[in-house]
Amino acid sequence: MQATAIIGIFGLVVLASLVAAPRRATIEGFFGGATPEGRAPGLWVLVLSQVTTWIFARSLMNSAILGYFYGIWGTLAYAAYYTSFLTGGFIVGRLRENGAHSVQDWLGAHFGGVGVTCYNLVIALRLLSEVFANLLVVGLIFAAALPEVGIAREVSILLVAGLGLAYSAWGGLSAALRTDVLQMLVFLVVFALAFGALVTAPGFDLGAVLTATGTSGSWNGQVLLLVAFLQVFSYPAHDPVMMDRGFLADRETTRRSFVHAFWISTLCIIAFGFFGIEAALAGAEYEGQLIGTWSAMFPPWLFVALLVSLLISALSTLDSALASAARLVVDELRLTRRTLNGGRLAMVVFMVLGALLTLWGNQTLFDAVAVSGTASMFLTPVLLVGLVMGRQIALWSYLLGFGAAMLGAVAYFARDGAVFAAILPEGHKYEQLLVICVAVLVVGFAAVLAGAKRRV
């Protein structure tokens, strides 16, 4: 019965998304998000699109899982990444003041093709991880909802990948914007019902939730909060979904959209984290990325609402990631002509690669965030010194900072290997991540400041 309800509700959302997608695709709509009449998206279209693409399925699960293990500090640590809307809005404003039309535009003017290539490599990995992680959550949900069906995980991943690709490839960014609004409104209704049921349930204690230390203690959540603050300036700059939406409307509309997206998404992430914290307080065993835990804890309708919320957020992120992948391949890398078919081909490639990655054994959802967030940290000194302070930075400084960030990302990803295990201090992986982030920033700032000079 639960599986039928999940499939039925999600199917209706997919059908509505197909109906909401624009019937007529144009080049400017596909790559630039313009309406068929050529107008830029309005304030609340931007806000809802920003929010729904950032509170995606992986993020919701991460918030709940971190809340389960590290209590309120774990959830706050993940919520801290959502101050990226404030730092991202600041970066977009400075870029537009300098006449840049994208991050690549500004980097190209200061570091040439080499600098842009380094950046594009990082955001390509970011987009691929978005597709992979959200398809992975889809597979986990249907595997839990249909335990008697041995291939439920694989079939659900292929079906959602195909359906998401269908309307994304038809309308590109304009389709993503229109369907994001629909999907976000449905998500808010479904999630509000689930959250209301949680906080009004007998035995729910808000004070206990707000002081919870989780099943593993709060220390590692506090460490992760420090990591988030170290990464939060560069993190939005390497997210093409957020950056792409920073150049669609006028500057005032864009600024306001980032502020509204910040508080709405932060509240949603913290609220979803409550479900993980409550599971720990109830003494429930951790099972299947918390999905199995919730199935035993909550009444059937609440469990269905939670999983539908996750599925909607996964779908909304997939179309936006594919739209940004098309713009990256066509407008930035220029690997194909700026045509609808060129953009659609890029989408197919990213979706296929992301789906193939779900066959890989790693299902630790936060690792993708940690790795890409560390890789992006070369941008912190570059943007602060070059964009904010207005200094000219030598190419060698940029490349040294980039190399340090990439090495840091590899070190965290391969931390259990003999080489990095001998270098990194003993401790929890988040403590090791904090050390890596500090080292990356020290090397990056030292290199950038050594190679910086005043512009003539």
Tab-separated table of C-alpha atoms in Angstrom:
chain	number	residue	atom	x	y	z
A	1	MET	CA	0.000	0.000	0.000
A	2	GLN	CA	2.808	2.431	0.902
A	3	ALA	CA	4.692	1.634	-2.288
A	4	THR	CA	1.538	2.176	-4.352
A	5	ALA	CA	0.943	5.568	-2.731
A	6	ILE	CA	4.565	6.653	-3.249
A	7	ILE	CA	4.568	5.589	-6.897
A	8	GLY	CA	1.130	7.133	-7.541
A	9	ILE	CA	1.870	10.541	-5.987
A	10	PHE	CA	5.325	10.767	-7.519
A	11	GLY	CA	3.915	9.705	-10.885
A	12	LEU	CA	1.406	12.565	-10.724
A	13	VAL	CA	4.230	15.022	-9.956
A	14	VAL	CA	6.236	13.736	-12.927
A	15	LEU	CA	3.170	14.002	-15.181
A	16	ALA	CA	2.490	17.548	-13.967
A	17	SER	CA	6.133	18.442	-14.622
A	18	LEU	CA	5.837	17.184	-18.185
A	19	VAL	CA	2.695	19.290	-18.642
A	20	ALA	CA	4.315	22.373	-17.075
A	21	ALA	CA	7.395	22.186	-19.309
A	22	PRO	CA	7.230	24.691	-22.199
A	23	ARG	CA	5.684	23.368	-25.383
A	24	ARG	CA	8.011	25.411	-27.603
A	25	ALA	CA	11.775	25.355	-27.048
A	26	THR	CA	13.981	28.276	-28.097
A	27	ILE	CA	17.750	28.685	-27.963
A	28	GLU	CA	17.549	31.536	-25.441
A	29	GLY	CA	15.037	29.684	-23.324
A	30	PHE	CA	17.042	26.464	-23.382
A	31	PHE	CA	20.362	28.033	-22.361
A	32	GLY	CA	19.300	31.320	-20.744
A	33	GLY	CA	15.975	30.544	-19.091
A	34	ALA	CA	13.997	33.206	-20.980
A	35	THR	CA	10.235	32.773	-21.387
A	36	PRO	CA	8.811	32.138	-24.909
A	37	GLU	CA	8.125	35.890	-25.008
A	38	GLY	CA	11.790	36.604	-24.209
A	39	ARG	CA	11.244	37.840	-20.638
A	40	ALA	CA	13.599	37.112	-17.743
A	41	PRO	CA	12.216	35.009	-14.853
A	42	GLY	CA	10.520	36.921	-12.030
A	43	LEU	CA	11.528	37.113	-8.365
A	44	TRP	CA	9.573	34.156	-6.993
A	45	VAL	CA	10.371	31.951	-9.952
A	46	LEU	CA	14.045	32.526	-9.138
A	47	VAL	CA	13.504	32.045	-5.391
A	48	LEU	CA	11.574	28.794	-5.685
A	49	SER	CA	13.979	27.487	-8.315
A	50	GLN	CA	17.001	28.310	-6.143
A	51	VAL	CA	15.458	26.693	-3.089
A	52	THR	CA	14.241	23.507	-4.722
A	53	THR	CA	17.549	22.904	-6.470
A	54	TRP	CA	19.494	23.392	-3.230
A	55	ILE	CA	17.345	21.440	-0.795
A	56	PHE	CA	17.676	18.433	-3.045
A	57	ALA	CA	17.282	14.824	-1.947
A	58	ARG	CA	20.913	14.327	-0.979
A	59	SER	CA	20.875	17.458	1.171
A	60	LEU	CA	17.697	16.483	2.986
A	61	MET	CA	19.112	13.045	3.719
A	62	ASN	CA	22.458	14.518	4.806
A	63	SER	CA	20.737	16.862	7.250
A	64	ALA	CA	18.722	14.023	8.781
A	65	ILE	CA	21.673	11.611	8.924
A	66	LEU	CA	23.980	14.197	10.518
A	67	GLY	CA	21.196	15.026	12.977
A	68	TYR	CA	20.860	11.360	13.871
A	69	PHE	CA	24.559	10.902	14.590
A	70	TYR	CA	25.555	14.348	15.935
A	71	GLY	CA	22.293	15.884	17.139
A	72	ILE	CA	21.403	19.517	16.552
A	73	TRP	CA	25.057	20.353	15.844
A	74	GLY	CA	25.094	17.971	12.899
A	75	THR	CA	21.984	19.515	11.385
A	76	LEU	CA	23.262	23.066	12.012
A	77	ALA	CA	26.558	22.130	10.376
A	78	TYR	CA	24.777	21.147	7.192
A	79	ALA	CA	22.440	24.132	7.394
A	80	ALA	CA	25.538	26.369	7.557
A	81	TYR	CA	26.240	25.488	3.921
A	82	TYR	CA	23.062	27.400	3.056
A	83	THR	CA	24.680	30.689	3.978
A	84	SER	CA	26.107	30.052	0.504
A	85	PHE	CA	23.080	31.983	-0.740
A	86	LEU	CA	24.405	35.082	1.026
A	87	THR	CA	28.031	34.622	-0.057
A	88	GLY	CA	26.887	33.548	-3.524
A	89	GLY	CA	24.682	36.609	-3.881
A	90	PHE	CA	27.625	38.779	-2.823
A	91	ILE	CA	29.922	37.145	-5.406
A	92	VAL	CA	27.331	37.490	-8.167
A	93	GLY	CA	26.873	41.177	-7.303
A	94	ARG	CA	30.616	41.842	-7.485
A	95	LEU	CA	30.952	39.929	-10.750
A	96	ARG	CA	28.152	41.956	-12.325
A	97	GLU	CA	29.684	45.210	-11.046
A	98	ASN	CA	32.829	44.198	-12.938
A	99	GLY	CA	30.854	43.595	-16.120
A	100	ALA	CA	31.216	39.799	-16.013
A	101	HIS	CA	28.381	37.591	-17.230
A	102	SER	CA	29.548	34.445	-15.438
A	103	VAL	CA	32.315	33.185	-13.177
A	104	GLN	CA	34.091	31.868	-16.285
A	105	ASP	CA	33.861	35.304	-17.861
A	106	TRP	CA	35.727	36.903	-14.939
A	107	LEU	CA	38.295	34.108	-14.631
A	108	GLY	CA	38.974	34.183	-18.365
A	109	ALA	CA	39.679	37.921	-18.237
A	110	HIS	CA	42.222	37.439	-15.435
A	111	PHE	CA	43.718	33.982	-15.979
A	112	GLY	CA	42.976	33.128	-19.593
A	113	GLY	CA	41.927	29.772	-20.931
A	114	VAL	CA	43.983	27.823	-18.381
A	115	GLY	CA	42.192	29.437	-15.461
A	116	VAL	CA	38.771	28.797	-16.966
A	117	THR	CA	39.656	25.170	-17.734
A	118	CYS	CA	40.614	24.522	-14.109
A	119	TYR	CA	37.301	25.962	-12.942
A	120	ASN	CA	35.266	24.087	-15.551
A	121	LEU	CA	36.861	20.819	-14.446
A	122	VAL	CA	35.664	21.394	-10.883
A	123	ILE	CA	32.096	22.314	-11.842
A	124	ALA	CA	31.848	19.382	-14.271
A	125	LEU	CA	32.673	17.077	-11.359
A	126	ARG	CA	30.153	18.961	-9.232
A	127	LEU	CA	27.360	18.491	-11.787
A	128	LEU	CA	28.178	14.831	-12.225
A	129	SER	CA	28.044	14.311	-8.455
A	130	GLU	CA	24.622	16.039	-8.361
A	131	VAL	CA	23.168	13.637	-10.920
A	132	PHE	CA	24.774	10.619	-9.256
A	133	ALA	CA	23.763	11.482	-5.685
A	134	ASN	CA	20.126	12.260	-6.461
A	135	LEU	CA	19.666	9.123	-8.546
A	136	LEU	CA	21.266	7.214	-5.683
A	137	VAL	CA	18.653	8.534	-3.242
A	138	VAL	CA	15.906	7.548	-5.693
A	139	GLY	CA	17.292	4.011	-5.746
A	140	LEU	CA	17.510	3.873	-1.944
A	141	ILE	CA	13.892	5.006	-1.591
A	142	PHE	CA	12.403	2.469	-3.969
A	143	ALA	CA	14.598	-0.322	-2.638
A	144	ALA	CA	13.154	0.433	0.826
A	145	ALA	CA	9.575	0.856	-0.427
A	146	LEU	CA	9.670	-2.356	-2.516
A	147	PRO	CA	11.950	-4.717	-0.573
A	148	GLU	CA	10.367	-7.751	-2.206
A	149	VAL	CA	11.385	-6.532	-5.684
A	150	GLY	CA	15.053	-7.358	-6.138
A	151	ILE	CA	15.632	-4.917	-9.000
A	152	ALA	CA	13.568	-2.036	-7.584
A	153	ARG	CA	16.685	0.098	-7.054
A	154	GLU	CA	18.034	-0.275	-10.589
A	155	VAL	CA	14.669	0.024	-12.346
A	156	SER	CA	13.652	3.138	-10.382
A	157	ILE	CA	16.965	4.843	-11.145
A	158	LEU	CA	16.574	4.154	-14.868
A	159	LEU	CA	12.930	5.280	-14.938
A	160	VAL	CA	13.495	8.534	-13.034
A	161	ALA	CA	16.619	9.256	-15.074
A	162	GLY	CA	14.656	8.753	-18.283
A	163	LEU	CA	11.646	10.826	-17.206
A	164	GLY	CA	13.799	13.636	-15.832
A	165	LEU	CA	15.833	13.680	-19.014
A	166	ALA	CA	12.671	13.747	-21.148
A	167	TYR	CA	11.327	17.130	-20.071
A	168	SER	CA	14.763	18.595	-19.293
A	169	ALA	CA	16.003	17.864	-22.811
A	170	TRP	CA	12.874	19.383	-24.306
A	171	GLY	CA	13.004	22.808	-22.681
A	172	GLY	CA	16.420	23.143	-21.031
A	173	LEU	CA	16.744	25.882	-18.391
A	174	SER	CA	13.307	27.332	-19.131
A	175	ALA	CA	11.757	23.904	-18.431
A	176	ALA	CA	13.793	23.586	-15.226
A	177	LEU	CA	12.600	26.986	-13.975
A	178	ARG	CA	8.929	26.315	-14.704
A	179	THR	CA	8.891	22.810	-13.250
A	180	ASP	CA	10.956	23.925	-10.230
A	181	VAL	CA	8.106	26.231	-9.204
A	182	LEU	CA	5.540	23.444	-9.459
A	183	GLN	CA	7.752	20.905	-7.706
A	184	MET	CA	8.701	23.306	-4.905
A	185	LEU	CA	5.077	24.192	-4.164
A	186	VAL	CA	4.141	20.504	-3.996
A	187	PHE	CA	7.192	19.801	-1.838
A	188	LEU	CA	6.303	22.563	0.624
A	189	VAL	CA	2.752	21.259	1.037
A	190	VAL	CA	3.797	17.624	1.484
A	191	PHE	CA	6.706	18.454	3.769
A	192	ALA	CA	4.638	20.886	5.856
A	193	LEU	CA	2.150	18.074	6.542
A	194	ALA	CA	4.968	15.713	7.536
A	195	PHE	CA	6.698	18.277	9.757
A	196	GLY	CA	3.430	19.302	11.384
A	197	ALA	CA	2.729	15.678	12.234
A	198	LEU	CA	6.198	15.301	13.746
A	199	VAL	CA	6.092	18.320	16.058
A	200	THR	CA	2.492	17.697	17.203
A	201	ALA	CA	3.013	14.002	17.880
A	202	PRO	CA	2.688	12.830	21.510
A	203	GLY	CA	6.084	12.759	23.152
A	204	PHE	CA	7.761	15.261	20.813
A	205	ASP	CA	9.993	17.534	22.904
A	206	LEU	CA	11.359	20.594	21.128
A	207	GLY	CA	13.792	21.294	23.959
A	208	ALA	CA	15.221	17.785	23.681
A	209	VAL	CA	15.637	18.174	19.909
A	210	LEU	CA	17.392	21.529	20.235
A	211	THR	CA	19.855	20.150	22.794
A	212	ALA	CA	20.291	16.662	21.334
A	213	THR	CA	23.824	15.320	20.940
A	214	GLY	CA	22.941	12.419	18.633
A	215	THR	CA	23.995	8.802	18.836
A	216	SER	CA	27.696	9.637	18.403
A	217	GLY	CA	28.009	12.849	20.419
A	218	SER	CA	28.049	16.448	19.222
A	219	TRP	CA	31.814	16.960	18.789
A	220	ASN	CA	32.069	15.888	15.155
A	221	GLY	CA	29.024	17.989	14.309
A	222	GLN	CA	30.830	21.006	15.771
A	223	VAL	CA	33.934	20.133	13.737
A	224	LEU	CA	31.807	19.906	10.608
A	225	LEU	CA	30.289	23.308	11.382
A	226	LEU	CA	33.823	24.787	11.293
A	227	VAL	CA	34.443	23.026	7.966
A	228	ALA	CA	31.245	24.528	6.555
A	229	PHE	CA	32.292	28.052	7.534
A	230	LEU	CA	35.709	27.531	5.888
A	231	GLN	CA	34.089	26.309	2.666
A	232	VAL	CA	31.059	28.565	2.496
A	233	PHE	CA	32.639	31.427	0.544
A	234	SER	CA	33.919	29.300	-2.306
A	235	TYR	CA	31.145	26.691	-2.205
A	236	PRO	CA	28.480	28.681	-4.111
A	237	ALA	CA	30.983	29.849	-6.710
A	238	HIS	CA	31.583	26.272	-7.847
A	239	ASP	CA	27.882	25.460	-8.016
A	240	PRO	CA	26.798	26.220	-11.596
A	241	VAL	CA	23.096	25.837	-10.786
A	242	MET	CA	23.268	28.740	-8.321
A	243	MET	CA	25.652	30.823	-10.415
A	244	ASP	CA	23.600	30.370	-13.599
A	245	ARG	CA	20.558	31.789	-11.807
A	246	GLY	CA	22.587	34.822	-10.734
A	247	PHE	CA	22.673	36.241	-14.251
A	248	LEU	CA	19.122	35.726	-15.516
A	249	ALA	CA	17.296	38.769	-14.089
A	250	ASP	CA	18.147	42.371	-13.171
A	251	ARG	CA	20.540	42.919	-10.265
A	252	GLU	CA	17.974	43.970	-7.639
A	253	THR	CA	15.659	41.035	-8.401
A	254	THR	CA	18.634	38.708	-8.269
A	255	ARG	CA	19.856	40.108	-4.934
A	256	ARG	CA	16.438	39.694	-3.335
A	257	SER	CA	16.072	36.165	-4.717
A	258	PHE	CA	19.299	35.067	-3.011
A	259	VAL	CA	18.191	36.520	0.357
A	260	HIS	CA	14.772	34.843	0.241
A	261	ALA	CA	16.275	31.549	-0.935
A	262	PHE	CA	18.653	31.633	2.050
A	263	TRP	CA	16.060	31.767	4.810
A	264	ILE	CA	13.545	29.433	3.158
A	265	SER	CA	16.070	26.710	2.358
A	266	THR	CA	17.788	26.991	5.750
A	267	LEU	CA	14.489	26.492	7.577
A	268	CYS	CA	13.643	23.480	5.390
A	269	ILE	CA	17.032	21.852	5.997
A	270	ILE	CA	16.855	22.341	9.765
A	271	ALA	CA	13.261	21.089	9.843
A	272	PHE	CA	14.177	17.940	7.910
A	273	GLY	CA	17.093	17.399	10.265
A	274	PHE	CA	14.546	17.122	13.090
A	275	PHE	CA	13.428	13.772	11.643
A	276	GLY	CA	16.928	12.383	12.072
A	277	ILE	CA	17.348	13.869	15.548
A	278	GLU	CA	13.985	12.468	16.643
A	279	ALA	CA	14.993	9.009	15.404
A	280	ALA	CA	18.084	9.140	17.606
A	281	LEU	CA	16.112	10.379	20.620
A	282	ALA	CA	13.659	7.519	20.150
A	283	GLY	CA	16.527	5.053	20.254
A	284	ALA	CA	15.788	3.739	16.748
A	285	GLU	CA	18.478	1.747	14.991
A	286	TYR	CA	20.122	3.334	11.938
A	287	GLU	CA	18.952	1.444	8.873
A	288	GLY	CA	19.210	2.166	5.142
A	289	GLN	CA	20.270	5.834	5.294
A	290	LEU	CA	17.440	6.320	7.866
A	291	ILE	CA	14.743	5.245	5.384
A	292	GLY	CA	14.349	1.870	7.072
A	293	THR	CA	14.425	3.587	10.465
A	294	TRP	CA	11.560	5.929	9.560
A	295	SER	CA	9.424	3.096	8.179
A	296	ALA	CA	9.378	1.515	11.649
A	297	MET	CA	9.002	4.810	13.568
A	298	PHE	CA	6.270	6.734	11.771
A	299	PRO	CA	2.708	5.986	10.658
A	300	PRO	CA	2.412	4.908	6.995
A	301	TRP	CA	1.090	8.233	5.671
A	302	LEU	CA	3.925	10.192	7.302
A	303	PHE	CA	6.518	7.773	5.931
A	304	VAL	CA	5.001	8.171	2.462
A	305	ALA	CA	5.064	11.981	2.778
A	306	LEU	CA	8.752	11.936	3.727
A	307	LEU	CA	9.732	9.743	0.783
A	308	VAL	CA	7.628	11.723	-1.683
A	309	SER	CA	9.342	14.899	-0.439
A	310	LEU	CA	12.717	13.321	-1.152
A	311	LEU	CA	11.665	12.112	-4.614
A	312	ILE	CA	10.321	15.532	-5.616
A	313	SER	CA	13.517	17.238	-4.473
A	314	ALA	CA	15.598	14.693	-6.421
A	315	LEU	CA	13.632	15.303	-9.611
A	316	SER	CA	13.856	19.092	-9.280
A	317	THR	CA	17.626	18.955	-8.907
A	318	LEU	CA	18.162	16.590	-11.812
A	319	ASP	CA	16.574	18.924	-14.370
A	320	SER	CA	18.534	21.935	-13.120
A	321	ALA	CA	21.819	20.019	-13.064
A	322	LEU	CA	21.209	18.882	-16.638
A	323	ALA	CA	20.382	22.435	-17.765
A	324	SER	CA	23.646	23.693	-16.244
A	325	ALA	CA	25.527	20.796	-17.823
A	326	ALA	CA	24.195	21.817	-21.231
A	327	ARG	CA	25.292	25.432	-20.714
A	328	LEU	CA	28.709	24.296	-19.520
A	329	VAL	CA	29.330	22.055	-22.523
A	330	VAL	CA	27.900	24.415	-25.134
A	331	ASP	CA	28.489	27.982	-23.883
A	332	GLU	CA	31.656	27.529	-21.830
A	333	LEU	CA	33.542	24.520	-23.188
A	334	ARG	CA	32.133	25.015	-26.708
A	335	LEU	CA	32.388	21.317	-27.427
A	336	THR	CA	29.364	21.486	-29.705
A	337	ARG	CA	27.361	24.100	-31.580
A	338	ARG	CA	24.874	26.278	-29.686
A	339	THR	CA	21.826	24.371	-30.830
A	340	LEU	CA	19.024	22.558	-29.050
A	341	ASN	CA	20.429	19.207	-30.128
A	342	GLY	CA	23.897	20.177	-28.886
A	343	GLY	CA	22.497	20.966	-25.434
A	344	ARG	CA	20.391	17.819	-25.407
A	345	LEU	CA	23.403	15.673	-26.247
A	346	ALA	CA	25.289	17.139	-23.278
A	347	MET	CA	22.344	16.308	-21.006
A	348	VAL	CA	22.252	12.707	-22.191
A	349	VAL	CA	25.985	12.266	-21.532
A	350	PHE	CA	25.780	13.639	-17.974
A	351	MET	CA	22.671	11.613	-17.143
A	352	VAL	CA	24.193	8.383	-18.457
A	353	LEU	CA	27.458	8.934	-16.568
A	354	GLY	CA	25.590	9.801	-13.369
A	355	ALA	CA	23.407	6.705	-13.664
A	356	LEU	CA	26.478	4.524	-14.220
A	357	LEU	CA	28.089	5.926	-11.068
A	358	THR	CA	25.154	4.616	-9.004
A	359	LEU	CA	26.523	1.142	-9.705
A	360	TRP	CA	29.614	2.126	-7.702
A	361	GLY	CA	29.682	0.837	-4.145
A	362	ASN	CA	30.079	4.117	-2.197
A	363	GLN	CA	26.759	5.306	-0.721
A	364	THR	CA	28.119	7.844	1.785
A	365	LEU	CA	26.113	10.866	0.665
A	366	PHE	CA	28.138	13.537	2.453
A	367	ASP	CA	31.417	12.492	0.798
A	368	ALA	CA	30.397	14.121	-2.491
A	369	VAL	CA	29.743	17.404	-0.670
A	370	ALA	CA	33.047	17.235	1.203
A	371	VAL	CA	35.111	16.388	-1.865
A	372	SER	CA	33.600	19.011	-4.173
A	373	GLY	CA	33.561	21.610	-1.381
A	374	THR	CA	37.273	21.046	-0.744
A	375	ALA	CA	38.080	21.198	-4.458
A	376	SER	CA	36.307	24.553	-4.706
A	377	MET	CA	38.408	26.184	-1.975
A	378	PHE	CA	41.030	27.466	-4.410
A	379	LEU	CA	38.410	30.084	-5.302
A	380	THR	CA	38.331	31.627	-1.794
A	381	PRO	CA	41.672	33.487	-1.935
A	382	VAL	CA	41.276	34.182	-5.664
A	383	LEU	CA	37.876	35.827	-5.268
A	384	LEU	CA	38.670	37.662	-2.027
A	385	VAL	CA	41.988	39.075	-3.236
A	386	GLY	CA	41.179	39.425	-6.925
A	387	LEU	CA	37.471	40.234	-7.042
A	388	VAL	CA	36.870	41.951	-3.685
A	389	MET	CA	40.263	43.623	-3.098
A	390	GLY	CA	40.845	44.320	-6.798
A	391	ARG	CA	44.383	42.929	-6.974
A	392	GLN	CA	45.934	41.381	-10.072
A	393	ILE	CA	46.904	37.757	-9.334
A	394	ALA	CA	49.661	35.889	-11.155
A	395	LEU	CA	48.654	32.749	-13.046
A	396	TRP	CA	51.181	30.642	-11.143
A	397	SER	CA	49.512	31.665	-7.866
A	398	TYR	CA	46.124	30.635	-9.187
A	399	LEU	CA	47.448	27.280	-10.375
A	400	LEU	CA	49.246	26.596	-7.087
A	401	GLY	CA	46.043	27.294	-5.133
A	402	PHE	CA	44.077	25.099	-7.546
A	403	GLY	CA	46.598	22.276	-7.177
A	404	ALA	CA	46.438	22.475	-3.380
A	405	ALA	CA	42.626	22.305	-3.410
A	406	MET	CA	42.552	19.342	-5.787
A	407	LEU	CA	45.171	17.535	-3.711
A	408	GLY	CA	43.087	18.220	-0.605
A	409	ALA	CA	39.986	16.782	-2.276
A	410	VAL	CA	41.891	13.669	-3.320
A	411	ALA	CA	43.355	13.337	0.190
A	412	TYR	CA	39.894	13.303	1.759
A	413	PHE	CA	38.480	10.935	-0.840
A	414	ALA	CA	41.432	8.520	-0.486
A	415	ARG	CA	42.033	9.122	3.225
A	416	ASP	CA	42.094	5.399	3.974
A	417	GLY	CA	44.861	4.729	1.437
A	418	ALA	CA	48.377	4.093	2.682
A	419	VAL	CA	49.828	7.346	1.298
A	420	PHE	CA	47.324	9.757	2.847
A	421	ALA	CA	46.792	7.696	6.009
A	422	ALA	CA	50.484	8.254	6.764
A	423	ILE	CA	50.167	12.034	6.302
A	424	LEU	CA	46.796	12.842	7.854
A	425	PRO	CA	46.450	12.955	11.641
A	426	GLU	CA	44.605	10.131	13.322
A	427	GLY	CA	41.020	10.922	14.147
A	428	HIS	CA	37.504	11.016	12.778
A	429	LYS	CA	37.144	11.758	9.061
A	430	TYR	CA	35.615	15.163	9.783
A	431	GLU	CA	38.592	16.099	11.941
A	432	GLN	CA	40.825	15.076	9.035
A	433	LEU	CA	38.649	17.137	6.683
A	434	LEU	CA	39.071	20.204	8.919
A	435	VAL	CA	42.875	19.813	8.823
A	436	ILE	CA	42.772	19.444	5.028
A	437	CYS	CA	40.612	22.570	4.613
A	438	VAL	CA	42.900	24.683	6.805
A	439	ALA	CA	45.956	23.462	4.860
A	440	VAL	CA	44.311	24.222	1.501
A	441	LEU	CA	43.405	27.756	2.597
A	442	VAL	CA	46.871	28.444	4.053
A	443	VAL	CA	48.605	27.334	0.849
A	444	GLY	CA	46.067	29.128	-1.341
A	445	PHE	CA	46.258	32.467	0.462
A	446	ALA	CA	50.056	32.294	0.687
A	447	ALA	CA	50.320	31.681	-3.056
A	448	VAL	CA	47.760	34.309	-4.047
A	449	LEU	CA	49.141	37.012	-1.757
A	450	ALA	CA	52.689	36.274	-2.945
A	451	GLY	CA	51.602	36.653	-6.561
A	452	ALA	CA	49.250	39.615	-6.126
A	453	LYS	CA	49.907	43.189	-7.125
A	454	ARG	CA	47.883	46.352	-7.495
A	455	ARG	CA	46.266	46.868	-10.859
A	456	VAL	CA	47.700	49.739	-12.832
